[in-house]
mmCIF file of C-alpha atoms in Angstrom:
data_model
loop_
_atom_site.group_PDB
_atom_site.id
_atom_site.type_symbol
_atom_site.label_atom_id
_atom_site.label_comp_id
_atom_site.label_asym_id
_atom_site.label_seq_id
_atom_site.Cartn_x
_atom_site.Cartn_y
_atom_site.Cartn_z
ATOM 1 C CA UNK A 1 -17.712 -16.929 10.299
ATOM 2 C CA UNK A 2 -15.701 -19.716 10.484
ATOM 3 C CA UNK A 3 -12.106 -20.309 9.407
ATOM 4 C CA UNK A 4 -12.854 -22.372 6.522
ATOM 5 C CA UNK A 5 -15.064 -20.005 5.223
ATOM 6 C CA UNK A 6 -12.906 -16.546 5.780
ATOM 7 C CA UNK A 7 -9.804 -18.735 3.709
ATOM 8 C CA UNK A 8 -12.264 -19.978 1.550
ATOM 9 C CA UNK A 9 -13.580 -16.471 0.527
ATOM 10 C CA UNK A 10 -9.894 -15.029 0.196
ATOM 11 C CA UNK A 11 -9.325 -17.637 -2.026
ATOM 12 C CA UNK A 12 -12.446 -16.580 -4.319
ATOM 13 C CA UNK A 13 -11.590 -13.420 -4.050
ATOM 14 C CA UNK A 14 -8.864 -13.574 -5.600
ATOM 15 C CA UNK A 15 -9.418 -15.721 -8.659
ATOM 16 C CA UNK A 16 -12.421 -13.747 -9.109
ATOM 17 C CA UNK A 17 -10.081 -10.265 -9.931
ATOM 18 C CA UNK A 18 -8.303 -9.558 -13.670
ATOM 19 C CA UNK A 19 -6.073 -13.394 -14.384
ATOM 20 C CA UNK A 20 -3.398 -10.666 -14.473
ATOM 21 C CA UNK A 21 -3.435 -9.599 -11.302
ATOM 22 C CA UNK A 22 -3.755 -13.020 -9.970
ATOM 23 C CA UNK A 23 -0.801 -13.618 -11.783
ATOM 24 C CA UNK A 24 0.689 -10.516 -10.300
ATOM 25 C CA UNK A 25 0.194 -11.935 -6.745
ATOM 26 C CA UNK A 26 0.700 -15.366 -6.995
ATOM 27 C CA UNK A 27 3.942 -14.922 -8.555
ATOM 28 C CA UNK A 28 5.037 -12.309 -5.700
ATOM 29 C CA UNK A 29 4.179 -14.871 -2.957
ATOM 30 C CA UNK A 30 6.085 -17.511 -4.548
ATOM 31 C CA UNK A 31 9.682 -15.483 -5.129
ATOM 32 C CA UNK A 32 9.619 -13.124 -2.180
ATOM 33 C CA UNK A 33 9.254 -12.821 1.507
ATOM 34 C CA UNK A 34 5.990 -11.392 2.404
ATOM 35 C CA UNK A 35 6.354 -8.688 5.212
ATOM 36 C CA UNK A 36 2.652 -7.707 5.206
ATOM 37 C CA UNK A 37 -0.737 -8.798 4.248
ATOM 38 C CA UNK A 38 -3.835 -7.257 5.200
ATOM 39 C CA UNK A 39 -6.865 -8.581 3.949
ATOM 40 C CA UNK A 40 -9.536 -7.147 6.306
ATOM 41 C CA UNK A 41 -11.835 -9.905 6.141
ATOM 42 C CA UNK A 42 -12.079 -10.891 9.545
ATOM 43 C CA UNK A 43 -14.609 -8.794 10.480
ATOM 44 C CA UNK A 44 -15.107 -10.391 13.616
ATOM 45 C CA UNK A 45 -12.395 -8.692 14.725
ATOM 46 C CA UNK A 46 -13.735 -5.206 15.991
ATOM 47 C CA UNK A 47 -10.468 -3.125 16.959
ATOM 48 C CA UNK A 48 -7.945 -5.060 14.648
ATOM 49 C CA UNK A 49 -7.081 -6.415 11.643
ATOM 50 C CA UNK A 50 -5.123 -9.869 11.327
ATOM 51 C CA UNK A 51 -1.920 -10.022 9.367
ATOM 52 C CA UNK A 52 -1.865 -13.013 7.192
ATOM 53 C CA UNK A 53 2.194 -13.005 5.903
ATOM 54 C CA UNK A 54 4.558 -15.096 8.290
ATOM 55 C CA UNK A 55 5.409 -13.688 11.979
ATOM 56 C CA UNK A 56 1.979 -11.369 11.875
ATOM 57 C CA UNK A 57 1.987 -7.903 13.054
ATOM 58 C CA UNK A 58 -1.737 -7.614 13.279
ATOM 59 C CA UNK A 59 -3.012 -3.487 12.807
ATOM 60 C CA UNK A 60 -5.062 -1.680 14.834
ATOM 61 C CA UNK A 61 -7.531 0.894 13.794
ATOM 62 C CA UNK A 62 -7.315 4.585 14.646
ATOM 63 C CA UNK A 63 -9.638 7.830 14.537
ATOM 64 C CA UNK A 64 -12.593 6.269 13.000
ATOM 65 C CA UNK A 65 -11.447 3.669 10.520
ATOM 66 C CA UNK A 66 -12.610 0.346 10.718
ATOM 67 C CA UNK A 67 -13.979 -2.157 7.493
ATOM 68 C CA UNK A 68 -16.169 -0.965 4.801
ATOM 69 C CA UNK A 69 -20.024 -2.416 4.486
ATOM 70 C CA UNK A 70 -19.400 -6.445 3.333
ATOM 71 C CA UNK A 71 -19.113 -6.480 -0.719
ATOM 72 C CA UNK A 72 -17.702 -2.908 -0.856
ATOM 73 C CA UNK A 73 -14.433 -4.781 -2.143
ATOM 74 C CA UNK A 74 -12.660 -5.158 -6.016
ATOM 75 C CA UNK A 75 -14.639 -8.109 -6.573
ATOM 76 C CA UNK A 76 -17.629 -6.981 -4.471
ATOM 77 C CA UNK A 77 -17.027 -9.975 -1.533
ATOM 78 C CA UNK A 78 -15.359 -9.804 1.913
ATOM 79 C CA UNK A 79 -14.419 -5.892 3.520
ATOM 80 C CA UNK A 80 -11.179 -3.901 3.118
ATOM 81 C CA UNK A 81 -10.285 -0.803 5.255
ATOM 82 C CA UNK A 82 -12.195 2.236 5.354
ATOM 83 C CA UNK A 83 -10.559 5.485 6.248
ATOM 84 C CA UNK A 84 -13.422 7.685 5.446
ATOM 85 C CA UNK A 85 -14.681 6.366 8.885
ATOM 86 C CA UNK A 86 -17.389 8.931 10.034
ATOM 87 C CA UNK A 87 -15.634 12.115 9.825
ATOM 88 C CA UNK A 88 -14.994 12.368 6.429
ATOM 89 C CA UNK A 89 -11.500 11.119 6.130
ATOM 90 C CA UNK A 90 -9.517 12.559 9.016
ATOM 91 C CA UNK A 91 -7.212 11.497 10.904
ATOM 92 C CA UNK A 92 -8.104 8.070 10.498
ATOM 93 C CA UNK A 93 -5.398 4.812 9.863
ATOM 94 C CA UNK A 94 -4.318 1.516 10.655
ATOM 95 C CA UNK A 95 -1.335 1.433 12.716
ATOM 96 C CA UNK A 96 1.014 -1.564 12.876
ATOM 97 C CA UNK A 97 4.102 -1.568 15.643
ATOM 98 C CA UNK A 98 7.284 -1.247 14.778
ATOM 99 C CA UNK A 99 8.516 -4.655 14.260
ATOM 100 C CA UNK A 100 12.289 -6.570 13.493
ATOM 101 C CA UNK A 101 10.348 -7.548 9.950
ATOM 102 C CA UNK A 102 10.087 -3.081 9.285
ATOM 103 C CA UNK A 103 13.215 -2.779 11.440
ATOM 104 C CA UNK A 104 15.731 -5.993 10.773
ATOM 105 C CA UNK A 105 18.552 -6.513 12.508
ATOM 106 C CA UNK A 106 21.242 -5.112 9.524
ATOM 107 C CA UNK A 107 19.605 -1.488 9.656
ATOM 108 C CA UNK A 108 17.741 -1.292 6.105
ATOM 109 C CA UNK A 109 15.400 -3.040 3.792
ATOM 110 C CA UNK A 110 17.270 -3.175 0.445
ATOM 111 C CA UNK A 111 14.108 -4.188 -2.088
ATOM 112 C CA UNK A 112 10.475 -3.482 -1.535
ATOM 113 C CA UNK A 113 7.384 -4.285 -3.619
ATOM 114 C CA UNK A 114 3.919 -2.837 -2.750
ATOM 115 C CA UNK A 115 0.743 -3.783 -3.993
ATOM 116 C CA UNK A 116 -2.774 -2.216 -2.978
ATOM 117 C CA UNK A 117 -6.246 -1.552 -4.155
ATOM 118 C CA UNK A 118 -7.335 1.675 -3.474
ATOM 119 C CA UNK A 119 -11.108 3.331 -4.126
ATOM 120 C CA UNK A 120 -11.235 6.994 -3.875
ATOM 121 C CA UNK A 121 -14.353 8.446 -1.895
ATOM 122 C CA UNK A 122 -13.066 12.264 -2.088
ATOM 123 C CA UNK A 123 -10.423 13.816 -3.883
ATOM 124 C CA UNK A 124 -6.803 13.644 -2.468
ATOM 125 C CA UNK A 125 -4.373 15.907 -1.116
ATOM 126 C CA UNK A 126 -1.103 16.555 -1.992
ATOM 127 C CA UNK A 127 1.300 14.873 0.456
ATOM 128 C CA UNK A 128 -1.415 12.704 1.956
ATOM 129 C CA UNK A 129 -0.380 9.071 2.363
ATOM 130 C CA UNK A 130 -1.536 5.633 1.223
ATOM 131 C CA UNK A 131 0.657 3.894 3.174
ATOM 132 C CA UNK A 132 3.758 5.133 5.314
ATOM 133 C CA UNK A 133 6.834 4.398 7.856
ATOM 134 C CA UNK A 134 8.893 7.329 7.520
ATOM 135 C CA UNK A 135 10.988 9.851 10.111
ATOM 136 C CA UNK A 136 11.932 13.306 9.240
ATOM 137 C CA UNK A 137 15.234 13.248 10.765
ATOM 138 C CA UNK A 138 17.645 11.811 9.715
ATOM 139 C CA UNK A 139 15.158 11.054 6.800
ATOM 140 C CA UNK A 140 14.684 6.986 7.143
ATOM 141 C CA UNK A 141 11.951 5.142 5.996
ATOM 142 C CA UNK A 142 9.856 4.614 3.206
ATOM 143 C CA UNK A 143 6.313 5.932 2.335
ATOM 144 C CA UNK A 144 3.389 5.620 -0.857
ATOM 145 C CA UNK A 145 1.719 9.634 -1.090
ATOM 146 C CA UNK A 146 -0.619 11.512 -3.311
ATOM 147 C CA UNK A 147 1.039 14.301 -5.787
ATOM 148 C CA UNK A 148 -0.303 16.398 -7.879
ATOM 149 C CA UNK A 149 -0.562 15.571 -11.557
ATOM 150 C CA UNK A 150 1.607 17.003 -14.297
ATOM 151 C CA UNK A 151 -1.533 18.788 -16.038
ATOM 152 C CA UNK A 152 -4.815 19.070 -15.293
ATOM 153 C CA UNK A 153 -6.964 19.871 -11.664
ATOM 154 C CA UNK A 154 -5.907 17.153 -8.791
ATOM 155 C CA UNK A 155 -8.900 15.289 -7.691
ATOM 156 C CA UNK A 156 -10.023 11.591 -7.651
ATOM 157 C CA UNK A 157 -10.327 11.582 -10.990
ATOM 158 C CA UNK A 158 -6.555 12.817 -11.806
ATOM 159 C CA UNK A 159 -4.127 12.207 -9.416
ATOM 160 C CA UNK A 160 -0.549 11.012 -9.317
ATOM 161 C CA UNK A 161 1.490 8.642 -6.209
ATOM 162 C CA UNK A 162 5.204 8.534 -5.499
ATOM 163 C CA UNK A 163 7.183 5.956 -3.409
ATOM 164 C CA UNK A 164 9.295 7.527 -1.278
ATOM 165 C CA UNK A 165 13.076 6.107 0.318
ATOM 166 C CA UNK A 166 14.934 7.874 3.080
ATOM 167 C CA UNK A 167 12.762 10.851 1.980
ATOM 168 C CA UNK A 168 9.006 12.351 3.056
ATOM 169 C CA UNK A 169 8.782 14.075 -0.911
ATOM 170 C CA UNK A 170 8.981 11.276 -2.596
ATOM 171 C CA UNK A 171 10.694 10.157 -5.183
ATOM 172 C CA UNK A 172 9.682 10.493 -9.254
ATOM 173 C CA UNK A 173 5.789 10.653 -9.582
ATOM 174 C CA UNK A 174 3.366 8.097 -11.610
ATOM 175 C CA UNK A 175 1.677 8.593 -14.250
ATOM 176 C CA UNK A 176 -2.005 9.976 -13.515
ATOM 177 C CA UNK A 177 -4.892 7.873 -12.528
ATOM 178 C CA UNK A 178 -8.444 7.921 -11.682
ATOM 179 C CA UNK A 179 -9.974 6.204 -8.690
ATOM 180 C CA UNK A 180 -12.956 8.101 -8.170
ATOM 181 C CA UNK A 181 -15.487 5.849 -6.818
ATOM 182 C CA UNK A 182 -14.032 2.799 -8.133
ATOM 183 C CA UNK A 183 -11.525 0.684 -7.584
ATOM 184 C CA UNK A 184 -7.747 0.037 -9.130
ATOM 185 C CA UNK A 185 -5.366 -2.320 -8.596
ATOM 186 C CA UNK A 186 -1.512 -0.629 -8.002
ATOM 187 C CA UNK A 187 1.651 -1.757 -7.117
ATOM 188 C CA UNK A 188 5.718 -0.062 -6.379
ATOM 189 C CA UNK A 189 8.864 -1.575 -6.791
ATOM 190 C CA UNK A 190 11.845 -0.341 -5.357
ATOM 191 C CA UNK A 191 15.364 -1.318 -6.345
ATOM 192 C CA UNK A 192 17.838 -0.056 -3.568
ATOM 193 C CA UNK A 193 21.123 -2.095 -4.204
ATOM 194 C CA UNK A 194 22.691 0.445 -6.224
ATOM 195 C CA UNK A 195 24.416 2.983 -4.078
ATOM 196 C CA UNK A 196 22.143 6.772 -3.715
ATOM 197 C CA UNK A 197 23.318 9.202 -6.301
ATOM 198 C CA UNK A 198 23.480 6.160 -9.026
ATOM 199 C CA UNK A 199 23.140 7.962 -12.500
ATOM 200 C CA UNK A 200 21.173 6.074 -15.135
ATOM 201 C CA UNK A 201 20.181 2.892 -13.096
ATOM 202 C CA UNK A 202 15.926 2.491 -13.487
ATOM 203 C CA UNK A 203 15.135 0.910 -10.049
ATOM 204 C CA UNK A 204 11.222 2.204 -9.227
ATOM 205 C CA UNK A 205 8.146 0.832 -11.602
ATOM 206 C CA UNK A 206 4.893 1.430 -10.874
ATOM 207 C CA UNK A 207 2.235 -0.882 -12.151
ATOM 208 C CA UNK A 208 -1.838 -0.524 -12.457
ATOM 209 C CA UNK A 209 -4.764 -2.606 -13.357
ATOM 210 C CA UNK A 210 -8.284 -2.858 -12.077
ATOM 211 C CA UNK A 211 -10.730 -5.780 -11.498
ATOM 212 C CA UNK A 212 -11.516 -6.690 -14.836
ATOM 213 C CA UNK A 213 -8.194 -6.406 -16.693
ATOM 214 C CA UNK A 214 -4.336 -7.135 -16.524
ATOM 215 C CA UNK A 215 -1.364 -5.125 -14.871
ATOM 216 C CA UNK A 216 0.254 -2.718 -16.850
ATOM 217 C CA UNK A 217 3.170 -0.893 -16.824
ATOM 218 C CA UNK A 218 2.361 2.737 -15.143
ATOM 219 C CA UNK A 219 4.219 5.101 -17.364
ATOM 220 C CA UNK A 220 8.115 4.389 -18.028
ATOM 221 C CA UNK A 221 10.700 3.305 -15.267
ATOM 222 C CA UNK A 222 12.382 5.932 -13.478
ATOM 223 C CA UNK A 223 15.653 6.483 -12.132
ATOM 224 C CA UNK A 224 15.518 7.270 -7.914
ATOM 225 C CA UNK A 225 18.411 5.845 -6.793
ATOM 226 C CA UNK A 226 18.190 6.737 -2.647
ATOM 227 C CA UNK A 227 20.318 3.315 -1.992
ATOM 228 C CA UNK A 228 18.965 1.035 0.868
ATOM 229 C CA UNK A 229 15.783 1.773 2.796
ATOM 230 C CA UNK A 230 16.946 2.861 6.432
ATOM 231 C CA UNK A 231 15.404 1.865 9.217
ATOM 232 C CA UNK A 232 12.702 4.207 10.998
ATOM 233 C CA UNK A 233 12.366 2.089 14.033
ATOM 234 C CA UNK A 234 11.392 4.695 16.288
ATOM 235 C CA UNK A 235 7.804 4.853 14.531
ATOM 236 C CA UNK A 236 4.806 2.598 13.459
ATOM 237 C CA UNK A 237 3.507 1.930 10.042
ATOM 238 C CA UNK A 238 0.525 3.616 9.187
ATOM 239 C CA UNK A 239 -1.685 2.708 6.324
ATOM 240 C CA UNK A 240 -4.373 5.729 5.482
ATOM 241 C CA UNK A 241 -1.879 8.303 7.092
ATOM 242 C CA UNK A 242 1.844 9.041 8.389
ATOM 243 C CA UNK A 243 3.628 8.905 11.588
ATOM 244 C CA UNK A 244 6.028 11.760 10.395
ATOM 245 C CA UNK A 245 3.734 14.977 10.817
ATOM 246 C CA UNK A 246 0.889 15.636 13.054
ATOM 247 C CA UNK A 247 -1.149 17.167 10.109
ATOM 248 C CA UNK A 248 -4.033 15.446 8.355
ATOM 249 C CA UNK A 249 -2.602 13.449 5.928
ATOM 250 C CA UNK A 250 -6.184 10.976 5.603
ATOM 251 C CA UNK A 251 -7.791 11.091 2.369
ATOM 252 C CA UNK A 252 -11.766 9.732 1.943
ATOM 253 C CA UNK A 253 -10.568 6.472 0.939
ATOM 254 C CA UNK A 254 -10.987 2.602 0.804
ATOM 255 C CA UNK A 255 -8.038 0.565 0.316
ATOM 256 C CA UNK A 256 -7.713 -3.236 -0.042
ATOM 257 C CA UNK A 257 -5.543 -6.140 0.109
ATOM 258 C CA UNK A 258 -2.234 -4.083 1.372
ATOM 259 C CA UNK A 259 0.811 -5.741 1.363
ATOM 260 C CA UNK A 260 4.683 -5.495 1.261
ATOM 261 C CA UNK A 261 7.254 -7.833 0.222
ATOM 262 C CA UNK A 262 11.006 -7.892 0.850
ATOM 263 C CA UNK A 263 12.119 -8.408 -3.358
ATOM 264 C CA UNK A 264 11.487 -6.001 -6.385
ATOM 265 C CA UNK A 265 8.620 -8.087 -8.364
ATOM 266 C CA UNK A 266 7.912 -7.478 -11.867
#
């Protein structure tokens, strides 16, 4: 396919998804730094995935993930990563090196925003990840994982995430949502200029929305106050999984348009 076309497909893409999530997105590339963009749509690309933010880290595929079947997207055109692969959701990611963008320079990331569209093909574990850069000790790093829901049985169908700063628990949970064999849009911000320990100071929203509506509010905003994200430049980023254990932490999933930007967006 040729250049014109791939750009001219992300383009369609995304004016094709809820005006409120376009909104969502545009406005996120024009007031922060994008530090990651995968769009999986060039499929031509067997083993990796191109980055499309500035200075691209491209990702690699490991296990058995690689691109879903072409249409199996939020708006039903292009690909977008499949971890299901063909073992049933094990083991499988997309790792992306260590980089200065992950790592800078100063030691920590202060603000983060991370948007995704995920599409649940088997219910979810609790601790597996959605996305993840995180060390055990010292705890460093930051990380998107499945929890449990306040009431009812965890599955696809009820399930809770939980951004996670200097920790591998995670910080306060979402509220529940249901991605079984469809797709929803989500999206964390993460306020870390107020010192860890700050009392009273709501610094992590999460957002949700799907392909034919607006972003919402997910629940209320919460107070997790774990101060600047430290550096974990001794590991990757893995999307689908986590460097910090050497358990399974796949779940059957497709997930879509992953980025992360440098600001708190709202």
């Amino acid at each position: 396919m040729k250049k014109s076309q791939i750009l001219k497909n992300k383009v369609n893409r995304l004016f094709s998804l809820g005006s409120l999530v376009c909104l969502f997105m545009a406005s996120a590339s024009l007031r922060a730094t994008e530090l990651l963009q995968y769009s999986f749509d060039d499929y031509t690309n067997i083993s990796f995935t191109i980055d499309g933010s500035p200075n691209p880290t491209n990702g690699f595929f490991s296990g058995t993930a690689t691109r879903t079947t072409l249409g199996n997207t939020p708006n039903g055109q292009g690909y977008a990563l499949d971890v299901v692969g063909s073992n049933g959701g094990s083991q499988n990611w997309l790792t992306v090196s260590n980089c200065d963008k992950l790592s800078p320079a100063v030691g920590y990331i202060t603000n983060m925003t991370h948007p995704f569209w995920i599409n649940l093909q088997g219910n979810p574990a609790a601790s597996d990840r959605i996305l993840s850069k995180e060390v055990v000790t010292p705890k460093s790093g930051f990380g998107v994982q499945f929890y449990a829901p306040s009431t009812g049985t965890f599955a696809a169908t009820n399930f809770e995430i939980a951004f996670g700063a200097n920790t591998v628990n995670g910080l306060n949970k979402s509220y529940p949502l249901n991605a079984a064999n469809k797709w929803i849009f989500c999206a964390v911000t993460y306020d870390g200029t107020q010192p860890a320990g700050t009392t009273g100071y709501q610094n992590l929203f999460y957002y949700t929305g799907t392909p034919n509506s607006g972003v919402s509010l997910l629940g209320t905003p919460n107070v997790a106050n774990n101060g600047y994200i430290t550096n974990a430049p001794t590991v990757p980023l893995r999307i689908g999984s986590t460097p910090e254990s050497g358990s399974d932490r796949t779940r059957p999933a497709w997930l879509d348009d992953m980025r992360v930007y440098d600001s708190v967006l709202r």
